[in-house]
Amino acid sequence: MPGKDKCITKEIISLKKPSALDKVIDIVPKPQGAIPNFGLPKWKVMPLESKIPMIPGPKNAYCFTRRKLGKRLWLRTQTTDFDLTDPYNYEINFPYDILHDEYLKSTLSRPKNIKHLIKLGFITEDLDAKCSLKDYNVYRRYLKKLHNDSINKELKLKAELNDERRALQLAEERVNNYIERLNEQEKKNEVRNEARERLRLEEQSRIRKQKENLVKVMQRCTLIAITKKEAALRRLEKSRAKSEHIQQKRMAAAEIERQRIIKTIIQWKHSEHERKKAVKQRLIEERERKLKSVEEKWERRQEHQQKQMHREQFLMNCLQEERRIFIEEYNKKVERHRNKIQSCLKKQKRFRKCYAARTISEHKRRICCRIPNQKKQRQHNEDKGYKNALCLPKLQSSRIDDRIAKIRDKIEKERKGEVKPQKTKLKQYKTITTSKKKFSKKEKNVLEKKEALSELEQDHNILLNLTKLEEFASQPLPLPMTKDKCKCKKISEMKNTVK
């Protein structure tokens, strides 16, 4: 198709045509390590002056390596001359790399060290020392420089050979031209051989001299070439000796630098050890100080809580003492009231007996409280139907006394702790609030005081209810209507009390 033909022609036009210099470059062998054995296929064809780009790829797709483990990066060959273009290594500088140190080769080549270096990713399984892309491109630039030196030497050698070839060609052309001219002259002068015999001999002698001169020139050229080669060899030896001297100086400087680095590393390790020791000592002191402060705080907290517990115990004792005094006073008051009620009941019984004695037998008027005969009185009461009337006050008073005794026993048991008291509204409120909120110590003390007061109020209310029951029981039953009046002083006093 025409579109495809155009694309193909464009690609053909865009291709770089090899020049004579490219052919010379291809002829000159590249230094060792210039062609990478990893990565993409174009990297092997890529010229040394171009950098290898950073291209993301799968894991272990390529590893940048320069030389084997323990091999130095500087390459020395017999054909290289001493280079003075970069005496201070500004263009290419290889910093110290422990993997390429020749003196550590025996140490690094141990199996354990090799396994450890492979595990850390510093070398490959083929014992090639790994490097970064930047270092690899710098090494390629160094190899390019070596390759350029060898190319320049090849070009110089070819130029010298071309010069010698041209000189020989010119000499041969001159000789050939001259021989042709001589032949032509000989042909022209065949008729005049005799006349020109002398000239021919002279010409032959001259030709012989020229040939001798030509041989001398050739010998001189060979001698000049030999002397040039010898001078080049002498210069090469001098440059090699000088390069060896400079290399020795560099090695001495590198050894001094290495010793200085080792010394600084030892000093750094010593200072680091001292620093770690000081840090450890400081941490131990700080830990001891913290433990001491914690123990002091713990002791202060114990003392404070013990004082607080003693104070709370003292307040509870005071509260119990006040409660006990209040209960004793209240019991005395209740006892007085009870005695008063019992005296009133006794007076009421006497009054009833007196009233019944006056109205039992045949409605006779009596002015005294004496009962003639108990049997007759009981018989008379049964006959008249006053049995219930006489027994009711006695039964009612006994039941009230039993009830009062039971309530008092219950109060005493609750006070001793044998029976759990009923929860008051305050306790219920306390259980509800404490489940939702945590009170402080002062609030707890206030709540305990309120609870104690509520219990006292509850006991007080119970006793008041008992007194009301006793008062209700002490009220007389409805008496029969009579116009009789007792003239006894005691009966009149009972009447006044009842009214």
Short mmCIF file of C-alpha atoms in Angstrom, two decimals:
data_model
loop_
_atom_site.label_atom_id
_atom_site.label_comp_id
_atom_site.label_asym_id
_atom_site.label_seq_id
_atom_site.Cartn_x
_atom_site.Cartn_y
_atom_site.Cartn_z
CA MET A 1 0.00 0.00 0.00
CA PRO A 2 1.17 3.58 -0.66
CA GLY A 3 0.83 4.57 3.01
CA LYS A 4 3.01 1.70 4.12
CA ASP A 5 5.57 2.44 1.39
CA LYS A 6 5.80 6.04 2.61
CA CYS A 7 6.36 4.86 6.20
CA ILE A 8 9.07 2.46 5.02
CA THR A 9 10.79 5.19 2.99
CA LYS A 10 10.67 7.53 5.97
CA GLU A 11 12.23 4.85 8.15
CA ILE A 12 14.90 4.19 5.52
CA ILE A 13 15.67 7.93 5.27
CA SER A 14 15.79 8.26 9.07
CA LEU A 15 18.33 5.45 9.34
CA LYS A 16 21.88 6.61 10.00
CA LYS A 17 24.24 5.65 7.20
CA PRO A 18 27.62 4.35 8.39
CA SER A 19 30.57 6.57 7.57
CA ALA A 20 34.25 5.70 7.24
CA LEU A 21 34.80 6.71 10.86
CA ASP A 22 31.95 4.41 11.94
CA LYS A 23 33.64 1.56 10.10
CA VAL A 24 36.90 2.28 11.91
CA ILE A 25 35.01 2.44 15.23
CA ASP A 26 33.39 -0.92 14.48
CA ILE A 27 36.79 -2.42 13.62
CA VAL A 28 38.38 -1.27 16.89
CA PRO A 29 37.35 -3.71 19.67
CA LYS A 30 35.49 -2.22 22.62
CA PRO A 31 37.01 -2.58 26.11
CA GLN A 32 35.91 -5.36 28.41
CA GLY A 33 32.51 -4.69 30.04
CA ALA A 34 31.38 -2.16 27.41
CA ILE A 35 28.65 -4.45 26.06
CA PRO A 36 26.14 -5.25 28.88
CA ASN A 37 24.94 -8.84 29.17
CA PHE A 38 21.61 -7.77 30.69
CA GLY A 39 18.68 -5.49 29.93
CA LEU A 40 17.05 -4.70 26.61
CA PRO A 41 18.56 -5.78 23.24
CA LYS A 42 19.25 -2.18 22.13
CA TRP A 43 21.46 -1.62 25.15
CA LYS A 44 24.05 -3.95 23.61
CA VAL A 45 24.06 -1.94 20.34
CA MET A 46 23.80 1.46 22.03
CA PRO A 47 26.96 3.59 21.65
CA LEU A 48 29.02 4.24 24.75
CA GLU A 49 28.51 8.02 24.63
CA SER A 50 24.74 7.62 25.18
CA LYS A 51 23.44 6.96 28.69
CA ILE A 52 21.22 4.02 29.54
CA PRO A 53 17.80 5.37 30.57
CA MET A 54 15.85 4.42 33.67
CA ILE A 55 13.13 2.07 32.40
CA PRO A 56 10.79 0.35 34.88
CA GLY A 57 10.79 -3.40 34.53
CA PRO A 58 9.92 -6.56 36.45
CA LYS A 59 11.92 -7.69 39.44
CA ASN A 60 15.37 -9.11 38.63
CA ALA A 61 14.92 -8.17 34.94
CA TYR A 62 18.32 -6.47 34.91
CA CYS A 63 21.10 -5.67 37.38
CA PHE A 64 23.73 -3.02 36.67
CA THR A 65 27.20 -4.49 37.20
CA ARG A 66 30.62 -3.13 36.29
CA ARG A 67 33.16 -5.81 37.18
CA LYS A 68 33.59 -8.91 39.30
CA LEU A 69 33.91 -8.86 43.07
CA GLY A 70 37.40 -7.68 44.11
CA LYS A 71 38.34 -6.37 40.63
CA ARG A 72 39.28 -2.71 40.42
CA LEU A 73 37.43 -0.39 38.06
CA TRP A 74 40.49 1.25 36.45
CA LEU A 75 41.53 -0.73 33.38
CA ARG A 76 45.19 -0.87 32.35
CA THR A 77 46.24 -2.09 28.94
CA GLN A 78 49.62 -2.22 27.22
CA THR A 79 48.50 -0.08 24.28
CA THR A 80 47.11 2.83 26.35
CA ASP A 81 49.22 5.95 26.79
CA PHE A 82 49.32 8.19 29.80
CA ASP A 83 46.40 10.63 29.63
CA LEU A 84 47.02 14.22 30.79
CA THR A 85 43.68 15.62 29.62
CA ASP A 86 42.06 15.16 33.06
CA PRO A 87 44.78 15.09 35.77
CA TYR A 88 42.35 15.83 38.68
CA ASN A 89 39.63 13.36 37.61
CA TYR A 90 36.97 16.00 37.07
CA GLU A 91 35.41 14.21 34.13
CA ILE A 92 35.47 10.70 35.58
CA ASN A 93 35.82 10.01 39.28
CA PHE A 94 35.44 6.62 40.91
CA PRO A 95 34.94 6.91 44.67
CA TYR A 96 36.17 4.18 46.94
CA ASP A 97 34.03 1.03 46.67
CA ILE A 98 34.70 -1.81 49.09
CA LEU A 99 33.35 -4.38 46.62
CA HIS A 100 36.09 -3.48 44.08
CA ASP A 101 38.99 -3.40 46.56
CA GLU A 102 41.69 -5.87 45.44
CA TYR A 103 43.10 -6.17 48.94
CA LEU A 104 39.74 -7.31 50.34
CA LYS A 105 39.17 -9.93 47.65
CA SER A 106 40.24 -12.83 49.90
CA THR A 107 37.95 -11.62 52.68
CA LEU A 108 34.96 -10.97 50.46
CA SER A 109 35.38 -14.26 48.57
CA ARG A 110 34.61 -16.35 51.63
CA PRO A 111 31.43 -18.44 51.24
CA LYS A 112 29.70 -16.92 54.27
CA ASN A 113 30.45 -13.37 53.13
CA ILE A 114 29.30 -14.18 49.58
CA LYS A 115 26.01 -15.60 50.86
CA HIS A 116 25.50 -12.55 53.06
CA LEU A 117 26.28 -10.12 50.20
CA ILE A 118 23.91 -12.00 47.86
CA LYS A 119 21.21 -11.91 50.52
CA LEU A 120 21.68 -8.16 50.98
CA GLY A 121 21.59 -7.63 47.19
CA PHE A 122 25.12 -6.20 46.77
CA ILE A 123 26.31 -8.85 44.31
CA THR A 124 24.78 -11.31 41.86
CA GLU A 125 25.07 -15.07 41.91
CA ASP A 126 27.84 -14.79 39.25
CA LEU A 127 29.85 -12.66 41.75
CA ASP A 128 29.28 -9.44 39.79
CA ALA A 129 29.22 -6.35 42.03
CA LYS A 130 25.98 -4.42 41.64
CA CYS A 131 25.86 -0.64 41.21
CA SER A 132 23.38 2.15 40.54
CA LEU A 133 22.36 3.44 37.10
CA LYS A 134 24.31 6.66 37.65
CA ASP A 135 27.53 4.80 38.53
CA TYR A 136 27.05 2.48 35.54
CA ASN A 137 26.66 5.43 33.13
CA VAL A 138 29.82 7.02 34.60
CA TYR A 139 31.64 3.73 34.04
CA ARG A 140 30.36 3.64 30.43
CA ARG A 141 31.74 7.15 29.94
CA TYR A 142 35.11 5.92 31.23
CA LEU A 143 34.98 2.95 28.82
CA LYS A 144 34.06 5.37 26.03
CA LYS A 145 37.18 7.37 26.83
CA LEU A 146 39.32 4.22 26.61
CA HIS A 147 37.64 3.25 23.37
CA ASN A 148 38.27 6.74 21.96
CA ASP A 149 41.96 6.43 22.86
CA SER A 150 42.23 3.12 21.02
CA ILE A 151 40.32 4.62 18.02
CA ASN A 152 42.71 7.58 17.91
CA LYS A 153 45.67 5.22 17.94
CA GLU A 154 44.18 3.21 15.11
CA LEU A 155 43.56 6.38 13.11
CA LYS A 156 47.13 7.56 13.70
CA LEU A 157 48.51 4.21 12.64
CA LYS A 158 46.40 4.27 9.48
CA ALA A 159 47.50 7.82 8.72
CA GLU A 160 51.16 6.84 9.05
CA LEU A 161 50.66 3.83 6.80
CA ASN A 162 48.88 5.99 4.24
CA ASP A 163 51.73 8.50 4.27
CA GLU A 164 54.31 5.77 3.73
CA ARG A 165 52.23 4.19 0.98
CA ARG A 166 51.82 7.52 -0.79
CA ALA A 167 55.57 8.19 -0.59
CA LEU A 168 56.34 4.80 -2.11
CA GLN A 169 53.73 5.32 -4.82
CA LEU A 170 55.19 8.71 -5.71
CA ALA A 171 58.70 7.26 -5.91
CA GLU A 172 57.53 4.40 -8.07
CA GLU A 173 55.60 6.77 -10.36
CA ARG A 174 58.65 8.97 -10.77
CA VAL A 175 60.85 5.95 -11.55
CA ASN A 176 58.32 4.58 -14.03
CA ASN A 177 57.96 7.93 -15.76
CA TYR A 178 61.67 8.32 -15.99
CA ILE A 179 62.13 4.82 -17.39
CA GLU A 180 59.48 5.51 -19.99
CA ARG A 181 61.23 8.68 -21.03
CA LEU A 182 64.52 6.78 -21.24
CA ASN A 183 62.96 4.11 -23.39
CA GLU A 184 61.54 6.73 -25.69
CA GLN A 185 64.92 8.38 -25.98
CA GLU A 186 66.57 5.05 -26.64
CA LYS A 187 64.06 4.38 -29.42
CA LYS A 188 64.67 7.78 -30.90
CA ASN A 189 68.42 7.44 -30.65
CA GLU A 190 68.77 3.90 -32.01
CA VAL A 191 70.07 5.35 -35.24
CA ARG A 192 72.56 7.47 -33.42
CA ASN A 193 73.86 4.77 -31.11
CA GLU A 194 77.43 5.27 -31.87
CA ALA A 195 77.29 9.04 -31.61
CA ARG A 196 75.47 8.95 -28.46
CA GLU A 197 77.26 6.00 -26.85
CA ARG A 198 79.04 8.28 -24.51
CA LEU A 199 75.83 10.00 -23.67
CA ARG A 200 74.20 6.65 -23.08
CA LEU A 201 76.94 5.56 -20.74
CA GLU A 202 76.69 8.81 -18.86
CA GLU A 203 72.97 8.39 -18.79
CA GLN A 204 73.31 4.91 -17.50
CA SER A 205 75.71 6.07 -14.85
CA ARG A 206 73.31 8.81 -13.94
CA ILE A 207 70.48 6.34 -13.83
CA ARG A 208 72.56 4.09 -11.66
CA LYS A 209 73.29 6.96 -9.35
CA GLN A 210 69.64 7.84 -9.22
CA LYS A 211 68.80 4.27 -8.41
CA GLU A 212 71.42 4.28 -5.72
CA ASN A 213 70.02 7.51 -4.44
CA LEU A 214 66.57 5.97 -4.52
CA VAL A 215 67.84 2.99 -2.55
CA LYS A 216 69.47 5.35 -0.11
CA VAL A 217 66.24 7.29 0.16
CA MET A 218 64.36 4.08 0.79
CA GLN A 219 66.91 3.03 3.38
CA ARG A 220 66.73 6.46 4.92
CA CYS A 221 62.93 6.21 5.08
CA THR A 222 63.16 2.82 6.74
CA LEU A 223 65.73 4.18 9.20
CA ILE A 224 63.47 7.16 9.91
CA ALA A 225 60.54 4.81 10.52
CA ILE A 226 62.68 2.65 12.80
CA THR A 227 63.92 5.68 14.72
CA LYS A 228 60.34 6.94 15.02
CA LYS A 229 59.25 3.60 16.37
CA GLU A 230 62.14 3.52 18.80
CA ALA A 231 61.34 7.06 19.92
CA ALA A 232 57.69 6.09 20.33
CA LEU A 233 58.74 3.07 22.37
CA ARG A 234 60.99 5.22 24.53
CA ARG A 235 58.20 7.71 25.03
CA LEU A 236 55.85 4.84 25.84
CA GLU A 237 58.29 3.45 28.39
CA LYS A 238 58.74 6.89 29.93
CA SER A 239 54.99 7.46 30.05
CA ARG A 240 54.48 3.99 31.50
CA ALA A 241 57.09 4.61 34.17
CA LYS A 242 55.53 7.96 34.91
CA SER A 243 52.06 6.44 35.06
CA GLU A 244 53.34 3.73 37.39
CA HIS A 245 54.91 6.39 39.59
CA ILE A 246 51.68 8.37 39.65
CA GLN A 247 49.72 5.17 40.29
CA GLN A 248 51.97 4.39 43.24
CA LYS A 249 51.41 7.89 44.56
CA ARG A 250 47.68 7.47 44.15
CA MET A 251 47.76 4.10 45.88
CA ALA A 252 49.77 5.61 48.73
CA ALA A 253 47.27 8.48 48.98
CA ALA A 254 44.40 5.99 48.87
CA GLU A 255 46.06 3.93 51.62
CA ILE A 256 46.51 7.06 53.74
CA GLU A 257 42.89 7.99 53.13
CA ARG A 258 41.77 4.48 54.01
CA GLN A 259 43.76 4.56 57.25
CA ARG A 260 42.25 7.95 58.06
CA ILE A 261 38.74 6.62 57.39
CA ILE A 262 39.43 3.55 59.55
CA LYS A 263 40.72 5.77 62.33
CA THR A 264 37.68 8.05 62.14
CA ILE A 265 35.36 5.01 62.13
CA ILE A 266 37.11 3.62 65.23
CA GLN A 267 36.84 7.00 66.96
CA TRP A 268 33.19 7.25 65.95
CA LYS A 269 32.47 3.76 67.30
CA HIS A 270 34.23 4.63 70.57
CA SER A 271 32.28 7.89 70.92
CA GLU A 272 29.06 6.07 69.98
CA HIS A 273 29.77 3.45 72.66
CA GLU A 274 30.40 6.17 75.23
CA ARG A 275 27.24 7.98 74.19
CA LYS A 276 25.15 4.81 74.44
CA LYS A 277 26.68 4.09 77.83
CA ALA A 278 25.81 7.61 79.03
CA VAL A 279 22.29 7.32 77.63
CA LYS A 280 21.85 3.95 79.35
CA GLN A 281 23.12 5.38 82.66
CA ARG A 282 20.80 8.38 82.28
CA LEU A 283 17.83 6.09 81.57
CA ILE A 284 18.67 3.98 84.64
CA GLU A 285 18.90 7.11 86.83
CA GLU A 286 15.66 8.46 85.40
CA ARG A 287 13.94 5.09 85.99
CA GLU A 288 15.20 5.03 89.60
CA ARG A 289 14.03 8.62 90.10
CA LYS A 290 10.61 7.76 88.71
CA LEU A 291 10.36 4.66 90.92
CA LYS A 292 11.38 6.72 93.93
CA SER A 293 8.80 9.41 93.12
CA VAL A 294 6.14 6.71 92.61
CA GLU A 295 7.02 5.14 95.98
CA GLU A 296 6.87 8.55 97.69
CA LYS A 297 3.52 9.30 96.07
CA TRP A 298 2.28 5.85 97.07
CA GLU A 299 3.34 6.42 100.70
CA ARG A 300 1.74 9.88 100.74
CA ARG A 301 -1.43 8.44 99.25
CA GLN A 302 -1.48 5.67 101.89
CA GLU A 303 -1.00 8.18 104.70
CA HIS A 304 -3.69 10.45 103.27
CA GLN A 305 -6.15 7.58 102.85
CA GLN A 306 -5.40 6.27 106.35
CA LYS A 307 -6.02 9.73 107.79
CA GLN A 308 -9.19 10.02 105.75
CA MET A 309 -10.36 6.57 106.92
CA HIS A 310 -9.62 7.48 110.57
CA ARG A 311 -11.55 10.72 110.12
CA GLU A 312 -14.48 8.90 108.51
CA GLN A 313 -14.41 6.29 111.30
CA PHE A 314 -14.34 9.08 113.87
CA LEU A 315 -17.30 10.81 112.21
CA MET A 316 -19.20 7.51 112.01
CA ASN A 317 -18.50 6.90 115.69
CA CYS A 318 -19.74 10.40 116.48
CA LEU A 319 -22.83 9.78 114.39
CA GLN A 320 -23.44 6.40 116.10
CA GLU A 321 -22.94 8.03 119.49
CA GLU A 322 -25.42 10.78 118.66
CA ARG A 323 -27.87 8.21 117.37
CA ARG A 324 -27.43 6.06 120.48
CA ILE A 325 -28.01 9.07 122.76
CA PHE A 326 -31.04 10.06 120.73
CA ILE A 327 -32.42 6.49 120.87
CA GLU A 328 -31.83 6.25 124.61
CA GLU A 329 -33.59 9.55 125.20
CA TYR A 330 -36.35 8.49 122.87
CA ASN A 331 -36.71 5.11 124.62
CA LYS A 332 -36.90 6.87 127.96
CA LYS A 333 -39.60 9.14 126.63
CA VAL A 334 -41.49 6.16 125.17
CA GLU A 335 -41.08 4.29 128.45
CA ARG A 336 -42.49 7.24 130.37
CA HIS A 337 -45.38 7.50 127.97
CA ARG A 338 -45.97 3.76 128.17
CA ASN A 339 -45.94 3.85 131.97
CA LYS A 340 -48.40 6.71 131.84
CA ILE A 341 -50.66 4.70 129.46
CA GLN A 342 -50.39 1.62 131.68
CA SER A 343 -51.31 3.70 134.74
CA CYS A 344 -54.29 5.07 132.82
CA LEU A 345 -55.31 1.51 131.87
CA LYS A 346 -55.05 0.39 135.48
CA LYS A 347 -57.19 3.31 136.60
CA GLN A 348 -59.74 2.50 133.88
CA LYS A 349 -59.86 -1.13 135.00
CA ARG A 350 -60.44 -0.05 138.57
CA PHE A 351 -63.14 2.32 137.47
CA ARG A 352 -64.88 -0.44 135.48
CA LYS A 353 -64.64 -2.82 138.39
CA CYS A 354 -66.09 -0.19 140.67
CA TYR A 355 -68.86 0.65 138.22
CA ALA A 356 -69.69 -3.02 137.69
CA ALA A 357 -69.71 -3.67 141.43
CA ARG A 358 -72.25 -0.95 141.87
CA THR A 359 -74.55 -2.26 139.14
CA ILE A 360 -74.21 -6.07 139.37
CA SER A 361 -76.54 -7.35 142.07
CA GLU A 362 -80.15 -6.43 141.71
CA HIS A 363 -79.44 -2.85 140.82
CA LYS A 364 -78.42 -2.03 144.30
CA ARG A 365 -76.70 1.24 144.85
CA ARG A 366 -73.13 0.92 146.11
CA ILE A 367 -70.81 3.58 147.22
CA CYS A 368 -67.67 1.41 147.47
CA CYS A 369 -65.51 -0.51 145.03
CA ARG A 370 -65.62 -3.77 146.97
CA ILE A 371 -66.84 -6.87 145.22
CA PRO A 372 -68.65 -9.21 147.66
CA ASN A 373 -67.61 -12.52 146.20
CA GLN A 374 -65.77 -13.38 143.01
CA LYS A 375 -67.73 -16.56 142.35
CA LYS A 376 -71.02 -14.86 142.93
CA GLN A 377 -69.88 -11.91 140.84
CA ARG A 378 -68.86 -14.22 137.94
CA GLN A 379 -72.16 -16.10 138.22
CA HIS A 380 -74.04 -12.88 138.33
CA ASN A 381 -72.23 -11.55 135.29
CA GLU A 382 -72.96 -14.72 133.37
CA ASP A 383 -76.57 -14.44 134.27
CA LYS A 384 -76.82 -10.83 133.36
CA GLY A 385 -74.71 -11.09 130.18
CA TYR A 386 -71.86 -8.88 131.36
CA LYS A 387 -69.21 -11.49 130.71
CA ASN A 388 -68.06 -9.95 127.42
CA ALA A 389 -68.20 -6.47 128.86
CA LEU A 390 -65.82 -7.43 131.66
CA CYS A 391 -63.41 -9.50 129.52
CA LEU A 392 -63.13 -7.06 126.59
CA PRO A 393 -60.88 -4.45 128.21
CA LYS A 394 -58.57 -7.15 129.55
CA LEU A 395 -58.21 -8.90 126.16
CA GLN A 396 -57.74 -5.65 124.30
CA SER A 397 -54.99 -4.42 126.62
CA SER A 398 -53.12 -7.77 126.42
CA ARG A 399 -53.17 -7.74 122.60
CA ILE A 400 -51.86 -4.17 122.50
CA ASP A 401 -49.05 -5.09 124.87
CA ASP A 402 -48.07 -8.07 122.71
CA ARG A 403 -48.07 -5.89 119.58
CA ILE A 404 -45.90 -3.24 121.24
CA ALA A 405 -43.43 -5.92 122.40
CA LYS A 406 -43.16 -7.43 118.90
CA ILE A 407 -42.52 -4.02 117.27
CA ARG A 408 -39.85 -3.19 119.83
CA ASP A 409 -38.13 -6.55 119.33
CA LYS A 410 -38.13 -5.94 115.58
CA ILE A 411 -36.60 -2.44 116.04
CA GLU A 412 -33.87 -3.83 118.31
CA LYS A 413 -33.04 -6.63 115.81
CA GLU A 414 -32.82 -4.11 112.95
CA ARG A 415 -30.54 -1.98 115.08
CA LYS A 416 -28.24 -4.93 115.85
CA GLY A 417 -28.22 -6.05 112.18
CA GLU A 418 -30.01 -9.38 112.59
CA VAL A 419 -32.86 -8.30 110.28
CA LYS A 420 -32.38 -6.09 107.22
CA PRO A 421 -34.46 -2.89 107.47
CA GLN A 422 -36.79 -1.87 104.70
CA LYS A 423 -35.36 0.52 102.15
CA THR A 424 -36.49 4.08 102.52
CA LYS A 425 -37.07 6.50 99.70
CA LEU A 426 -33.65 8.01 100.34
CA LYS A 427 -31.90 4.64 99.93
CA GLN A 428 -33.85 3.93 96.76
CA TYR A 429 -32.87 7.34 95.44
CA LYS A 430 -29.26 6.64 96.39
CA THR A 431 -29.19 3.30 94.54
CA ILE A 432 -30.66 4.95 91.44
CA THR A 433 -28.24 7.89 91.47
CA THR A 434 -25.12 5.88 92.33
CA SER A 435 -25.75 3.58 89.36
CA LYS A 436 -25.67 6.60 87.06
CA LYS A 437 -23.12 8.86 88.76
CA LYS A 438 -20.06 8.46 90.97
CA PHE A 439 -20.24 10.69 94.07
CA SER A 440 -17.32 12.33 95.81
CA LYS A 441 -16.35 11.56 99.39
CA LYS A 442 -18.13 14.62 100.81
CA GLU A 443 -21.35 13.77 98.98
CA LYS A 444 -21.13 10.17 100.26
CA ASN A 445 -20.76 11.42 103.85
CA VAL A 446 -23.76 13.72 103.43
CA LEU A 447 -25.84 10.85 102.01
CA GLU A 448 -24.84 8.56 104.89
CA LYS A 449 -25.87 11.22 107.41
CA LYS A 450 -29.20 11.69 105.64
CA GLU A 451 -29.74 7.93 105.65
CA ALA A 452 -29.06 7.72 109.41
CA LEU A 453 -31.48 10.61 110.08
CA SER A 454 -34.13 8.95 107.91
CA GLU A 455 -33.77 5.72 109.94
CA LEU A 456 -34.18 7.72 113.17
CA GLU A 457 -37.24 9.43 111.75
CA GLN A 458 -38.64 6.04 110.73
CA ASP A 459 -38.17 4.68 114.28
CA HIS A 460 -39.72 7.83 115.66
CA ASN A 461 -42.75 7.43 113.38
CA ILE A 462 -43.12 3.77 114.42
CA LEU A 463 -43.10 4.74 118.09
CA LEU A 464 -45.61 7.52 117.45
CA ASN A 465 -47.89 5.02 115.75
CA LEU A 466 -47.55 2.71 118.76
CA THR A 467 -48.49 5.51 121.14
CA LYS A 468 -51.52 6.29 118.98
CA LEU A 469 -52.54 2.62 119.13
CA GLU A 470 -52.13 2.61 122.89
CA GLU A 471 -54.18 5.78 123.19
CA PHE A 472 -56.88 4.24 121.00
CA ALA A 473 -56.82 1.07 123.08
CA SER A 474 -56.95 3.10 126.30
CA GLN A 475 -60.25 4.72 125.32
CA PRO A 476 -63.11 3.22 127.40
CA LEU A 477 -65.88 1.18 125.91
CA PRO A 478 -69.33 2.75 125.84
CA LEU A 479 -70.70 2.46 129.38
CA PRO A 480 -74.33 1.84 130.20
CA MET A 481 -76.34 4.90 130.94
CA THR A 482 -76.90 5.41 134.64
CA LYS A 483 -77.70 8.21 136.93
CA ASP A 484 -75.79 6.69 139.76
CA LYS A 485 -72.65 8.46 140.85
CA CYS A 486 -69.78 6.97 142.76
CA LYS A 487 -68.89 8.86 145.87
CA CYS A 488 -65.41 7.30 146.00
CA LYS A 489 -62.57 9.72 145.36
CA LYS A 490 -60.69 7.31 143.09
CA ILE A 491 -63.72 6.70 140.92
CA SER A 492 -64.31 10.43 140.59
CA GLU A 493 -60.68 10.95 139.56
CA MET A 494 -61.01 8.20 136.93
CA LYS A 495 -64.11 9.87 135.59
CA ASN A 496 -62.32 13.18 135.31
CA THR A 497 -59.41 11.54 133.47
CA VAL A 498 -61.78 9.72 131.09
CA LYS A 499 -63.69 12.94 130.36
#
